[in-house]
mmCIF file of C-alpha atoms in Angstrom:
data_model
loop_
_atom_site.group_PDB
_atom_site.id
_atom_site.type_symbol
_atom_site.label_atom_id
_atom_site.label_comp_id
_atom_site.label_asym_id
_atom_site.label_seq_id
_atom_site.Cartn_x
_atom_site.Cartn_y
_atom_site.Cartn_z
ATOM 1 C CA UNK A 1 46.264 -10.907 37.696
ATOM 2 C CA UNK A 2 44.647 -12.516 40.734
ATOM 3 C CA UNK A 3 41.176 -11.460 41.826
ATOM 4 C CA UNK A 4 40.628 -12.705 45.371
ATOM 5 C CA UNK A 5 37.356 -12.713 47.310
ATOM 6 C CA UNK A 6 38.458 -12.467 50.931
ATOM 7 C CA UNK A 7 36.108 -13.759 53.595
ATOM 8 C CA UNK A 8 38.433 -13.379 56.536
ATOM 9 C CA UNK A 9 41.770 -12.097 57.746
ATOM 10 C CA UNK A 10 43.629 -15.369 57.213
ATOM 11 C CA UNK A 11 42.900 -15.470 53.508
ATOM 12 C CA UNK A 12 43.938 -11.850 53.093
ATOM 13 C CA UNK A 13 47.237 -12.466 54.901
ATOM 14 C CA UNK A 14 47.992 -15.495 52.744
ATOM 15 C CA UNK A 15 47.344 -13.458 49.616
ATOM 16 C CA UNK A 16 49.496 -10.579 50.825
ATOM 17 C CA UNK A 17 52.301 -12.939 51.683
ATOM 18 C CA UNK A 18 52.143 -14.296 48.146
ATOM 19 C CA UNK A 19 52.280 -10.756 46.779
ATOM 20 C CA UNK A 20 55.272 -9.697 48.847
ATOM 21 C CA UNK A 21 55.614 -6.402 50.680
ATOM 22 C CA UNK A 22 57.925 -4.441 48.398
ATOM 23 C CA UNK A 23 55.380 -3.319 45.822
ATOM 24 C CA UNK A 24 57.500 -4.960 43.119
ATOM 25 C CA UNK A 25 57.093 -8.435 41.662
ATOM 26 C CA UNK A 26 59.824 -10.959 40.999
ATOM 27 C CA UNK A 27 59.917 -9.979 37.335
ATOM 28 C CA UNK A 28 60.692 -6.362 38.231
ATOM 29 C CA UNK A 29 57.311 -4.942 37.285
ATOM 30 C CA UNK A 30 55.219 -2.871 39.659
ATOM 31 C CA UNK A 31 52.779 -4.870 41.728
ATOM 32 C CA UNK A 32 49.635 -3.172 43.032
ATOM 33 C CA UNK A 33 47.267 -4.683 45.574
ATOM 34 C CA UNK A 34 43.812 -3.157 46.104
ATOM 35 C CA UNK A 35 41.241 -3.865 48.804
ATOM 36 C CA UNK A 36 37.808 -3.316 47.295
ATOM 37 C CA UNK A 37 34.500 -3.623 49.148
ATOM 38 C CA UNK A 38 30.966 -4.571 47.994
ATOM 39 C CA UNK A 39 30.218 -1.305 46.199
ATOM 40 C CA UNK A 40 28.470 -3.571 43.722
ATOM 41 C CA UNK A 41 26.026 -5.512 45.906
ATOM 42 C CA UNK A 42 25.642 -8.556 43.670
ATOM 43 C CA UNK A 43 28.652 -10.829 44.262
ATOM 44 C CA UNK A 44 28.715 -12.244 40.753
ATOM 45 C CA UNK A 45 28.400 -8.829 39.107
ATOM 46 C CA UNK A 46 31.063 -7.438 41.441
ATOM 47 C CA UNK A 47 33.547 -10.185 40.598
ATOM 48 C CA UNK A 48 32.872 -9.799 36.879
ATOM 49 C CA UNK A 49 33.299 -6.021 36.942
ATOM 50 C CA UNK A 50 36.553 -5.968 38.904
ATOM 51 C CA UNK A 51 38.003 -8.840 36.898
ATOM 52 C CA UNK A 52 37.278 -6.726 33.821
ATOM 53 C CA UNK A 53 39.037 -3.741 35.409
ATOM 54 C CA UNK A 54 42.093 -5.889 36.130
ATOM 55 C CA UNK A 55 42.212 -7.299 32.614
ATOM 56 C CA UNK A 56 41.745 -3.944 30.870
ATOM 57 C CA UNK A 57 44.252 -2.161 33.098
ATOM 58 C CA UNK A 58 46.940 -4.826 32.708
ATOM 59 C CA UNK A 59 46.389 -4.901 28.941
ATOM 60 C CA UNK A 60 47.237 -1.194 28.858
ATOM 61 C CA UNK A 61 50.037 -1.428 31.429
ATOM 62 C CA UNK A 62 51.965 -4.629 30.829
ATOM 63 C CA UNK A 63 54.604 -3.683 33.400
ATOM 64 C CA UNK A 64 52.078 -3.515 36.251
ATOM 65 C CA UNK A 65 50.523 -6.507 37.985
ATOM 66 C CA UNK A 66 47.175 -5.583 39.540
ATOM 67 C CA UNK A 67 45.495 -7.665 42.250
ATOM 68 C CA UNK A 68 42.043 -6.534 43.403
ATOM 69 C CA UNK A 69 40.944 -8.369 46.543
ATOM 70 C CA UNK A 70 37.200 -8.241 47.202
ATOM 71 C CA UNK A 71 36.712 -7.743 50.937
ATOM 72 C CA UNK A 72 33.549 -8.034 53.086
ATOM 73 C CA UNK A 73 32.081 -5.044 54.931
ATOM 74 C CA UNK A 74 32.086 -7.001 58.176
ATOM 75 C CA UNK A 75 35.082 -6.163 60.346
ATOM 76 C CA UNK A 76 36.348 -3.594 57.850
ATOM 77 C CA UNK A 77 37.416 -0.896 60.322
ATOM 78 C CA UNK A 78 39.508 -3.216 62.477
ATOM 79 C CA UNK A 79 41.091 -4.967 59.534
ATOM 80 C CA UNK A 80 41.995 -1.750 57.721
ATOM 81 C CA UNK A 81 43.416 -0.200 60.889
ATOM 82 C CA UNK A 82 45.611 -3.245 61.511
ATOM 83 C CA UNK A 83 46.800 -3.381 57.899
ATOM 84 C CA UNK A 84 47.721 0.305 57.749
ATOM 85 C CA UNK A 85 49.433 0.240 61.144
ATOM 86 C CA UNK A 86 51.532 -2.795 60.243
ATOM 87 C CA UNK A 87 52.473 -1.554 56.792
ATOM 88 C CA UNK A 88 51.949 -5.050 55.430
ATOM 89 C CA UNK A 89 48.513 -4.531 53.909
ATOM 90 C CA UNK A 90 47.476 -3.438 50.424
ATOM 91 C CA UNK A 91 48.724 -0.441 48.469
ATOM 92 C CA UNK A 92 45.227 0.956 47.854
ATOM 93 C CA UNK A 93 42.049 0.748 49.964
ATOM 94 C CA UNK A 94 38.480 1.949 49.464
ATOM 95 C CA UNK A 95 37.525 4.347 52.292
ATOM 96 C CA UNK A 96 34.926 7.044 52.971
ATOM 97 C CA UNK A 97 35.609 10.574 54.288
ATOM 98 C CA UNK A 98 35.010 10.075 58.004
ATOM 99 C CA UNK A 99 37.625 7.307 58.050
ATOM 100 C CA UNK A 100 40.411 9.493 56.673
ATOM 101 C CA UNK A 101 41.453 11.827 59.536
ATOM 102 C CA UNK A 102 42.470 9.096 61.965
ATOM 103 C CA UNK A 103 44.736 7.461 59.381
ATOM 104 C CA UNK A 104 46.176 10.793 58.266
ATOM 105 C CA UNK A 105 46.923 11.568 61.910
ATOM 106 C CA UNK A 106 48.750 8.237 62.128
ATOM 107 C CA UNK A 107 50.794 9.024 58.967
ATOM 108 C CA UNK A 108 49.351 5.899 57.384
ATOM 109 C CA UNK A 109 48.249 7.526 54.083
ATOM 110 C CA UNK A 110 49.943 9.398 51.253
ATOM 111 C CA UNK A 111 48.474 12.554 49.647
ATOM 112 C CA UNK A 112 47.012 12.099 46.161
ATOM 113 C CA UNK A 113 46.567 15.752 45.124
ATOM 114 C CA UNK A 114 48.394 15.314 41.826
ATOM 115 C CA UNK A 115 46.152 12.388 40.816
ATOM 116 C CA UNK A 116 42.956 14.309 41.581
ATOM 117 C CA UNK A 117 44.240 17.513 39.962
ATOM 118 C CA UNK A 118 45.158 15.533 36.857
ATOM 119 C CA UNK A 119 41.714 13.960 36.451
ATOM 120 C CA UNK A 120 40.320 13.769 32.913
ATOM 121 C CA UNK A 121 36.946 14.966 34.220
ATOM 122 C CA UNK A 122 36.057 17.729 36.631
ATOM 123 C CA UNK A 123 35.209 16.094 39.949
ATOM 124 C CA UNK A 124 32.411 17.296 42.224
ATOM 125 C CA UNK A 125 33.939 20.019 44.419
ATOM 126 C CA UNK A 126 32.141 18.708 47.507
ATOM 127 C CA UNK A 127 33.522 15.229 46.847
ATOM 128 C CA UNK A 128 37.094 16.521 46.674
ATOM 129 C CA UNK A 129 36.575 18.686 49.756
ATOM 130 C CA UNK A 130 35.269 15.671 51.680
ATOM 131 C CA UNK A 131 38.464 13.820 50.810
ATOM 132 C CA UNK A 132 40.681 16.680 52.004
ATOM 133 C CA UNK A 133 42.399 16.733 55.393
ATOM 134 C CA UNK A 134 44.572 19.650 56.549
ATOM 135 C CA UNK A 135 44.647 21.104 53.056
ATOM 136 C CA UNK A 136 45.736 17.946 51.224
ATOM 137 C CA UNK A 137 43.652 15.432 49.278
ATOM 138 C CA UNK A 138 44.023 11.895 50.589
ATOM 139 C CA UNK A 139 41.487 9.957 48.540
ATOM 140 C CA UNK A 140 40.499 9.684 44.884
ATOM 141 C CA UNK A 141 36.669 9.741 44.636
ATOM 142 C CA UNK A 142 35.291 7.025 42.364
ATOM 143 C CA UNK A 143 31.568 7.185 43.216
ATOM 144 C CA UNK A 144 29.083 9.414 45.041
ATOM 145 C CA UNK A 145 26.306 8.110 47.261
ATOM 146 C CA UNK A 146 23.092 10.025 47.872
ATOM 147 C CA UNK A 147 20.290 9.008 50.208
ATOM 148 C CA UNK A 148 16.833 10.489 50.009
ATOM 149 C CA UNK A 149 13.298 9.804 51.198
ATOM 150 C CA UNK A 150 11.050 7.105 49.782
ATOM 151 C CA UNK A 151 7.465 6.102 50.496
ATOM 152 C CA UNK A 152 5.049 3.204 50.270
ATOM 153 C CA UNK A 153 2.014 5.093 48.990
ATOM 154 C CA UNK A 154 -0.278 2.084 49.454
ATOM 155 C CA UNK A 155 0.455 2.104 53.188
ATOM 156 C CA UNK A 156 -0.139 5.861 53.372
ATOM 157 C CA UNK A 157 -3.416 5.607 51.478
ATOM 158 C CA UNK A 158 -4.647 2.814 53.734
ATOM 159 C CA UNK A 159 -4.178 5.177 56.685
ATOM 160 C CA UNK A 160 -6.032 7.952 54.858
ATOM 161 C CA UNK A 161 -2.917 10.020 54.100
ATOM 162 C CA UNK A 162 -3.003 11.442 50.590
ATOM 163 C CA UNK A 163 0.258 13.427 50.613
ATOM 164 C CA UNK A 164 3.562 11.818 51.716
ATOM 165 C CA UNK A 165 5.052 13.500 54.814
ATOM 166 C CA UNK A 166 8.037 15.686 53.959
ATOM 167 C CA UNK A 167 8.671 17.386 57.337
ATOM 168 C CA UNK A 168 8.994 16.346 60.974
ATOM 169 C CA UNK A 169 5.635 17.892 61.835
ATOM 170 C CA UNK A 170 3.887 16.042 59.019
ATOM 171 C CA UNK A 171 5.436 12.760 60.178
ATOM 172 C CA UNK A 172 4.256 13.273 63.759
ATOM 173 C CA UNK A 173 0.785 14.078 62.464
ATOM 174 C CA UNK A 174 0.723 10.934 60.314
ATOM 175 C CA UNK A 175 2.129 8.549 62.948
ATOM 176 C CA UNK A 176 -1.075 7.875 64.981
ATOM 177 C CA UNK A 177 -3.108 7.296 61.808
ATOM 178 C CA UNK A 178 -0.557 4.813 60.500
ATOM 179 C CA UNK A 179 -0.220 3.123 63.891
ATOM 180 C CA UNK A 180 -3.991 2.584 64.025
ATOM 181 C CA UNK A 181 -3.653 0.570 60.805
ATOM 182 C CA UNK A 182 -0.680 -1.405 62.128
ATOM 183 C CA UNK A 183 2.079 0.450 60.266
ATOM 184 C CA UNK A 184 5.243 2.188 61.430
ATOM 185 C CA UNK A 185 5.777 5.645 60.006
ATOM 186 C CA UNK A 186 9.567 5.520 59.742
ATOM 187 C CA UNK A 187 11.679 2.519 58.815
ATOM 188 C CA UNK A 188 14.456 3.188 61.364
ATOM 189 C CA UNK A 189 17.339 0.875 62.293
ATOM 190 C CA UNK A 190 18.097 1.386 65.992
ATOM 191 C CA UNK A 191 20.641 -1.391 66.398
ATOM 192 C CA UNK A 192 23.793 0.274 67.837
ATOM 193 C CA UNK A 193 25.949 -1.573 65.306
ATOM 194 C CA UNK A 194 24.372 0.501 62.538
ATOM 195 C CA UNK A 195 26.221 3.549 61.237
ATOM 196 C CA UNK A 196 24.639 6.736 62.559
ATOM 197 C CA UNK A 197 25.356 8.304 59.165
ATOM 198 C CA UNK A 198 22.219 6.552 57.947
ATOM 199 C CA UNK A 199 20.119 6.687 61.118
ATOM 200 C CA UNK A 200 20.479 9.473 63.683
ATOM 201 C CA UNK A 201 22.885 11.907 62.009
ATOM 202 C CA UNK A 202 20.451 12.946 59.236
ATOM 203 C CA UNK A 203 17.986 13.988 61.956
ATOM 204 C CA UNK A 204 20.756 15.871 63.764
ATOM 205 C CA UNK A 205 21.626 17.745 60.556
ATOM 206 C CA UNK A 206 17.947 18.422 59.820
ATOM 207 C CA UNK A 207 17.760 20.038 63.258
ATOM 208 C CA UNK A 208 20.708 22.255 62.322
ATOM 209 C CA UNK A 209 23.172 20.449 64.584
ATOM 210 C CA UNK A 210 26.526 18.734 64.205
ATOM 211 C CA UNK A 211 28.451 15.975 65.932
ATOM 212 C CA UNK A 212 31.552 18.030 66.762
ATOM 213 C CA UNK A 213 32.227 21.637 67.673
ATOM 214 C CA UNK A 214 33.699 23.802 64.937
ATOM 215 C CA UNK A 215 37.243 23.421 66.261
ATOM 216 C CA UNK A 216 36.801 19.672 66.843
ATOM 217 C CA UNK A 217 37.906 19.806 70.470
ATOM 218 C CA UNK A 218 34.568 18.650 71.888
ATOM 219 C CA UNK A 219 31.274 17.159 70.772
ATOM 220 C CA UNK A 220 28.259 19.309 69.929
ATOM 221 C CA UNK A 221 25.541 16.673 69.571
ATOM 222 C CA UNK A 222 24.333 17.332 73.137
ATOM 223 C CA UNK A 223 23.287 20.887 72.253
ATOM 224 C CA UNK A 224 19.672 22.029 71.675
ATOM 225 C CA UNK A 225 19.690 20.736 68.104
ATOM 226 C CA UNK A 226 20.769 17.256 69.152
ATOM 227 C CA UNK A 227 18.185 17.133 71.923
ATOM 228 C CA UNK A 228 15.513 18.231 69.435
ATOM 229 C CA UNK A 229 16.548 15.500 66.992
ATOM 230 C CA UNK A 230 16.501 12.705 69.550
ATOM 231 C CA UNK A 231 13.288 14.009 71.111
ATOM 232 C CA UNK A 232 11.646 13.960 67.688
ATOM 233 C CA UNK A 233 12.629 10.312 67.337
ATOM 234 C CA UNK A 234 11.267 9.505 70.796
ATOM 235 C CA UNK A 235 8.038 11.427 70.112
ATOM 236 C CA UNK A 236 7.633 9.482 66.901
ATOM 237 C CA UNK A 237 8.163 6.257 68.824
ATOM 238 C CA UNK A 238 5.608 7.317 71.455
ATOM 239 C CA UNK A 239 3.068 7.915 68.684
ATOM 240 C CA UNK A 240 3.626 4.402 67.333
ATOM 241 C CA UNK A 241 5.760 5.652 64.469
ATOM 242 C CA UNK A 242 8.662 3.207 64.938
ATOM 243 C CA UNK A 243 8.752 -0.590 64.867
ATOM 244 C CA UNK A 244 8.271 -2.291 68.242
ATOM 245 C CA UNK A 245 11.704 -3.915 67.870
ATOM 246 C CA UNK A 246 13.446 -0.722 66.753
ATOM 247 C CA UNK A 247 16.302 -1.127 69.282
ATOM 248 C CA UNK A 248 17.515 -4.276 67.494
ATOM 249 C CA UNK A 249 16.404 -3.386 63.969
ATOM 250 C CA UNK A 250 19.161 -3.426 61.343
ATOM 251 C CA UNK A 251 19.382 -1.870 57.903
ATOM 252 C CA UNK A 252 19.760 -5.192 56.093
ATOM 253 C CA UNK A 253 17.150 -5.474 53.370
ATOM 254 C CA UNK A 254 15.394 -8.473 54.916
ATOM 255 C CA UNK A 255 15.129 -6.727 58.303
ATOM 256 C CA UNK A 256 13.684 -3.469 57.003
ATOM 257 C CA UNK A 257 10.031 -2.451 57.264
ATOM 258 C CA UNK A 258 9.725 -0.859 53.826
ATOM 259 C CA UNK A 259 10.280 -4.013 51.719
ATOM 260 C CA UNK A 260 7.733 -5.970 53.779
ATOM 261 C CA UNK A 261 5.110 -3.213 53.683
ATOM 262 C CA UNK A 262 5.286 -2.638 57.460
ATOM 263 C CA UNK A 263 6.560 0.953 57.279
ATOM 264 C CA UNK A 264 5.431 3.982 55.328
ATOM 265 C CA UNK A 265 8.720 5.750 54.649
ATOM 266 C CA UNK A 266 12.479 5.908 55.100
ATOM 267 C CA UNK A 267 15.169 8.510 54.491
ATOM 268 C CA UNK A 268 17.756 5.752 53.992
ATOM 269 C CA UNK A 269 17.225 5.200 50.256
ATOM 270 C CA UNK A 270 20.072 5.097 47.765
ATOM 271 C CA UNK A 271 19.570 4.732 44.015
ATOM 272 C CA UNK A 272 20.443 1.065 44.293
ATOM 273 C CA UNK A 273 18.039 0.623 47.224
ATOM 274 C CA UNK A 274 15.259 2.474 45.385
ATOM 275 C CA UNK A 275 15.271 -0.099 42.609
ATOM 276 C CA UNK A 276 15.105 -2.975 45.119
ATOM 277 C CA UNK A 277 12.307 -1.332 47.105
ATOM 278 C CA UNK A 278 10.281 -0.636 43.973
ATOM 279 C CA UNK A 279 10.591 -4.285 43.011
ATOM 280 C CA UNK A 280 9.648 -5.469 46.517
ATOM 281 C CA UNK A 281 6.551 -3.334 47.092
ATOM 282 C CA UNK A 282 5.561 -2.694 43.499
ATOM 283 C CA UNK A 283 6.466 0.245 41.297
ATOM 284 C CA UNK A 284 2.953 1.673 41.497
ATOM 285 C CA UNK A 285 3.177 1.890 45.297
ATOM 286 C CA UNK A 286 6.733 3.212 45.455
ATOM 287 C CA UNK A 287 7.448 6.938 45.412
ATOM 288 C CA UNK A 288 10.707 8.876 45.750
ATOM 289 C CA UNK A 289 10.908 12.290 47.356
ATOM 290 C CA UNK A 290 13.526 14.808 48.381
ATOM 291 C CA UNK A 291 15.452 14.799 51.706
ATOM 292 C CA UNK A 292 13.352 15.168 54.833
ATOM 293 C CA UNK A 293 13.045 18.655 56.336
ATOM 294 C CA UNK A 294 13.483 19.501 60.006
ATOM 295 C CA UNK A 295 13.675 22.822 61.856
ATOM 296 C CA UNK A 296 17.181 23.368 60.482
ATOM 297 C CA UNK A 297 16.275 22.575 56.872
ATOM 298 C CA UNK A 298 16.631 19.618 54.509
ATOM 299 C CA UNK A 299 19.507 17.208 54.971
ATOM 300 C CA UNK A 300 20.490 13.663 54.058
ATOM 301 C CA UNK A 301 23.572 11.493 54.136
ATOM 302 C CA UNK A 302 25.578 11.093 50.993
ATOM 303 C CA UNK A 303 29.290 10.855 50.495
ATOM 304 C CA UNK A 304 31.959 9.916 48.014
ATOM 305 C CA UNK A 305 33.732 6.618 48.193
ATOM 306 C CA UNK A 306 37.369 6.851 47.265
ATOM 307 C CA UNK A 307 40.669 5.062 46.939
ATOM 308 C CA UNK A 308 43.472 5.917 49.344
ATOM 309 C CA UNK A 309 47.177 5.262 48.982
ATOM 310 C CA UNK A 310 48.821 3.521 51.938
ATOM 311 C CA UNK A 311 52.261 4.621 53.129
ATOM 312 C CA UNK A 312 53.682 1.281 51.994
ATOM 313 C CA UNK A 313 52.987 2.398 48.397
ATOM 314 C CA UNK A 314 55.618 5.163 48.624
ATOM 315 C CA UNK A 315 57.535 5.024 45.361
ATOM 316 C CA UNK A 316 55.075 2.599 43.739
ATOM 317 C CA UNK A 317 54.238 4.484 40.543
ATOM 318 C CA UNK A 318 52.028 1.634 39.421
ATOM 319 C CA UNK A 319 49.651 2.387 42.286
ATOM 320 C CA UNK A 320 49.328 6.019 41.234
ATOM 321 C CA UNK A 321 48.839 4.928 37.639
ATOM 322 C CA UNK A 322 45.922 2.756 38.729
ATOM 323 C CA UNK A 323 44.353 5.646 40.689
ATOM 324 C CA UNK A 324 44.489 7.792 37.549
ATOM 325 C CA UNK A 325 42.991 4.942 35.520
ATOM 326 C CA UNK A 326 39.991 4.779 37.882
ATOM 327 C CA UNK A 327 39.216 8.428 37.079
ATOM 328 C CA UNK A 328 38.734 7.749 33.382
ATOM 329 C CA UNK A 329 35.195 8.633 32.258
ATOM 330 C CA UNK A 330 34.481 5.160 30.895
ATOM 331 C CA UNK A 331 35.623 3.473 34.111
ATOM 332 C CA UNK A 332 33.614 5.848 36.324
ATOM 333 C CA UNK A 333 30.546 5.355 34.129
ATOM 334 C CA UNK A 334 30.906 1.587 34.257
ATOM 335 C CA UNK A 335 31.192 1.554 38.027
ATOM 336 C CA UNK A 336 28.187 3.865 38.390
ATOM 337 C CA UNK A 337 26.125 1.648 36.119
ATOM 338 C CA UNK A 338 26.999 -1.531 38.018
ATOM 339 C CA UNK A 339 26.862 -0.106 41.554
ATOM 340 C CA UNK A 340 23.778 2.084 41.299
ATOM 341 C CA UNK A 341 25.706 5.041 42.742
ATOM 342 C CA UNK A 342 26.254 8.367 41.027
ATOM 343 C CA UNK A 343 29.610 9.116 39.398
ATOM 344 C CA UNK A 344 31.674 11.782 41.227
ATOM 345 C CA UNK A 345 31.485 14.091 38.217
ATOM 346 C CA UNK A 346 28.641 15.749 36.319
ATOM 347 C CA UNK A 347 30.656 15.255 33.127
ATOM 348 C CA UNK A 348 30.257 11.471 33.272
ATOM 349 C CA UNK A 349 27.189 10.198 31.476
ATOM 350 C CA UNK A 350 25.061 7.868 33.592
ATOM 351 C CA UNK A 351 23.661 5.336 31.148
ATOM 352 C CA UNK A 352 20.899 2.901 32.041
ATOM 353 C CA UNK A 353 20.272 4.499 35.443
ATOM 354 C CA UNK A 354 16.498 4.392 35.057
ATOM 355 C CA UNK A 355 13.859 6.906 36.014
ATOM 356 C CA UNK A 356 15.085 7.510 39.566
ATOM 357 C CA UNK A 357 18.536 8.963 38.827
ATOM 358 C CA UNK A 358 17.250 12.502 38.307
ATOM 359 C CA UNK A 359 15.662 12.529 41.777
ATOM 360 C CA UNK A 360 18.983 11.677 43.402
ATOM 361 C CA UNK A 361 20.835 14.301 41.382
ATOM 362 C CA UNK A 362 18.283 16.857 42.599
ATOM 363 C CA UNK A 363 18.920 15.773 46.202
ATOM 364 C CA UNK A 364 22.707 16.120 45.883
ATOM 365 C CA UNK A 365 22.899 19.731 47.210
ATOM 366 C CA UNK A 366 21.335 18.601 50.501
ATOM 367 C CA UNK A 367 23.723 15.760 51.300
ATOM 368 C CA UNK A 368 26.183 15.759 54.167
ATOM 369 C CA UNK A 369 29.310 13.615 53.823
ATOM 370 C CA UNK A 370 29.513 12.819 57.518
ATOM 371 C CA UNK A 371 31.492 14.274 60.375
ATOM 372 C CA UNK A 372 35.195 14.286 59.498
ATOM 373 C CA UNK A 373 37.269 13.914 62.663
ATOM 374 C CA UNK A 374 40.051 11.539 63.781
ATOM 375 C CA UNK A 375 37.764 10.122 66.490
ATOM 376 C CA UNK A 376 34.563 10.118 64.431
ATOM 377 C CA UNK A 377 34.096 6.357 64.498
ATOM 378 C CA UNK A 378 34.789 5.982 68.217
ATOM 379 C CA UNK A 379 32.414 8.834 69.070
ATOM 380 C CA UNK A 380 29.767 7.274 66.842
ATOM 381 C CA UNK A 381 29.936 4.018 68.821
ATOM 382 C CA UNK A 382 29.569 5.881 72.109
ATOM 383 C CA UNK A 383 26.581 7.892 70.897
ATOM 384 C CA UNK A 384 24.881 4.883 69.267
ATOM 385 C CA UNK A 385 24.833 2.992 72.571
ATOM 386 C CA UNK A 386 23.185 5.913 74.387
ATOM 387 C CA UNK A 387 20.595 6.438 71.647
ATOM 388 C CA UNK A 388 19.650 2.789 72.089
ATOM 389 C CA UNK A 389 19.213 3.459 75.816
ATOM 390 C CA UNK A 390 16.771 6.254 75.002
ATOM 391 C CA UNK A 391 14.848 4.169 72.467
ATOM 392 C CA UNK A 392 14.681 1.377 75.035
ATOM 393 C CA UNK A 393 13.032 3.730 77.526
ATOM 394 C CA UNK A 394 15.987 3.798 79.911
ATOM 395 C CA UNK A 395 16.973 7.455 79.386
ATOM 396 C CA UNK A 396 15.454 10.745 78.267
ATOM 397 C CA UNK A 397 16.868 12.541 75.250
ATOM 398 C CA UNK A 398 18.785 14.928 77.495
ATOM 399 C CA UNK A 399 20.126 12.142 79.722
ATOM 400 C CA UNK A 400 21.247 9.981 76.807
ATOM 401 C CA UNK A 401 23.059 12.790 75.011
ATOM 402 C CA UNK A 402 24.651 14.112 78.193
ATOM 403 C CA UNK A 403 25.997 10.663 79.063
ATOM 404 C CA UNK A 404 27.319 10.195 75.529
ATOM 405 C CA UNK A 405 28.904 13.661 75.560
ATOM 406 C CA UNK A 406 30.678 13.038 78.863
ATOM 407 C CA UNK A 407 32.203 9.807 77.562
ATOM 408 C CA UNK A 408 33.027 11.221 74.140
ATOM 409 C CA UNK A 409 34.642 14.381 75.493
ATOM 410 C CA UNK A 410 36.784 12.274 77.818
ATOM 411 C CA UNK A 411 37.942 10.380 74.737
ATOM 412 C CA UNK A 412 38.731 13.618 72.891
ATOM 413 C CA UNK A 413 40.657 14.945 75.898
ATOM 414 C CA UNK A 414 42.930 11.920 75.705
#
């Protein structure tokens, strides 16, 4: 057992070299390497949890050597793509749904239907569907994220607003009042490096829109719904509802307006984040609500995180054994407790989740797992840059989305 905290590619390559590429150790036992990411935000708690998983798993399976390498979020996409393409990376990797299609298209992943179908607990149908590409399941869900709306009621009250805004219209009505008191209405991260899953896409879904056309051959974000979503954001900005530095704002906790009391609300609130926000601004001034509502209805981002099996693990039964182990109720419950995310099954008891867990469970029917497409990540980068242009005052909503659509469709045509 070797738990490794990787801070860069060199360390990971050294570790992999030590493990060997055959999936079998010198003693003849199965060897399984896993790349895990900071699902548990606290480094010490993360190391302790995954070390416990290694020890418990190896105690039950003496013929399998398990190495869980703790990877950083930074540079994940590039590193995973390189590892899967080369076939020299880990056997198992943590991925989310919108990352799957491109790797399936490249024949870099193995189906895991039999592992999911053999689960001890009934998994959330939406979670399994999100992990399915072309009729086959390619990822084993081990947690479910849900984001919903939260408020700083002290900020709202200072601006004379007694009821938290729950719709676009209510936000636009509140924005000038909050701006007069020096507050932003929405804590929005406009830095183009941010994932649009947590920034612009929820607005697009609330408008009733989508990123891609139904057949996936072209983008759809430049339609009326997309224009309405971006125009809402620009109208909110015009009314003083966004931070003055919104174009460079990130979603890191220290850079957000909610923890510092500079913003009234955000729809980027996970269960884990809710606890941190409540601590930062005071529990009496913190309030959770349901997903924001636009002209197309309520919507929020939330998706399962799951473990995929790389092609290099073909024939490595130890890897499949570990995937099945991660679906045990006690393991799922432990991960949920430590990570602050929901388990991917209603049959798993969520102990010690606190008073907020029920709000997130109520929001679950409104979550969208993201746009699943082989070019989802590349299209996201294109669109993010043009949204920044609009927020910077260099393009209208129509101009920004048209420019992004032209570039994205050219990519899809290739």
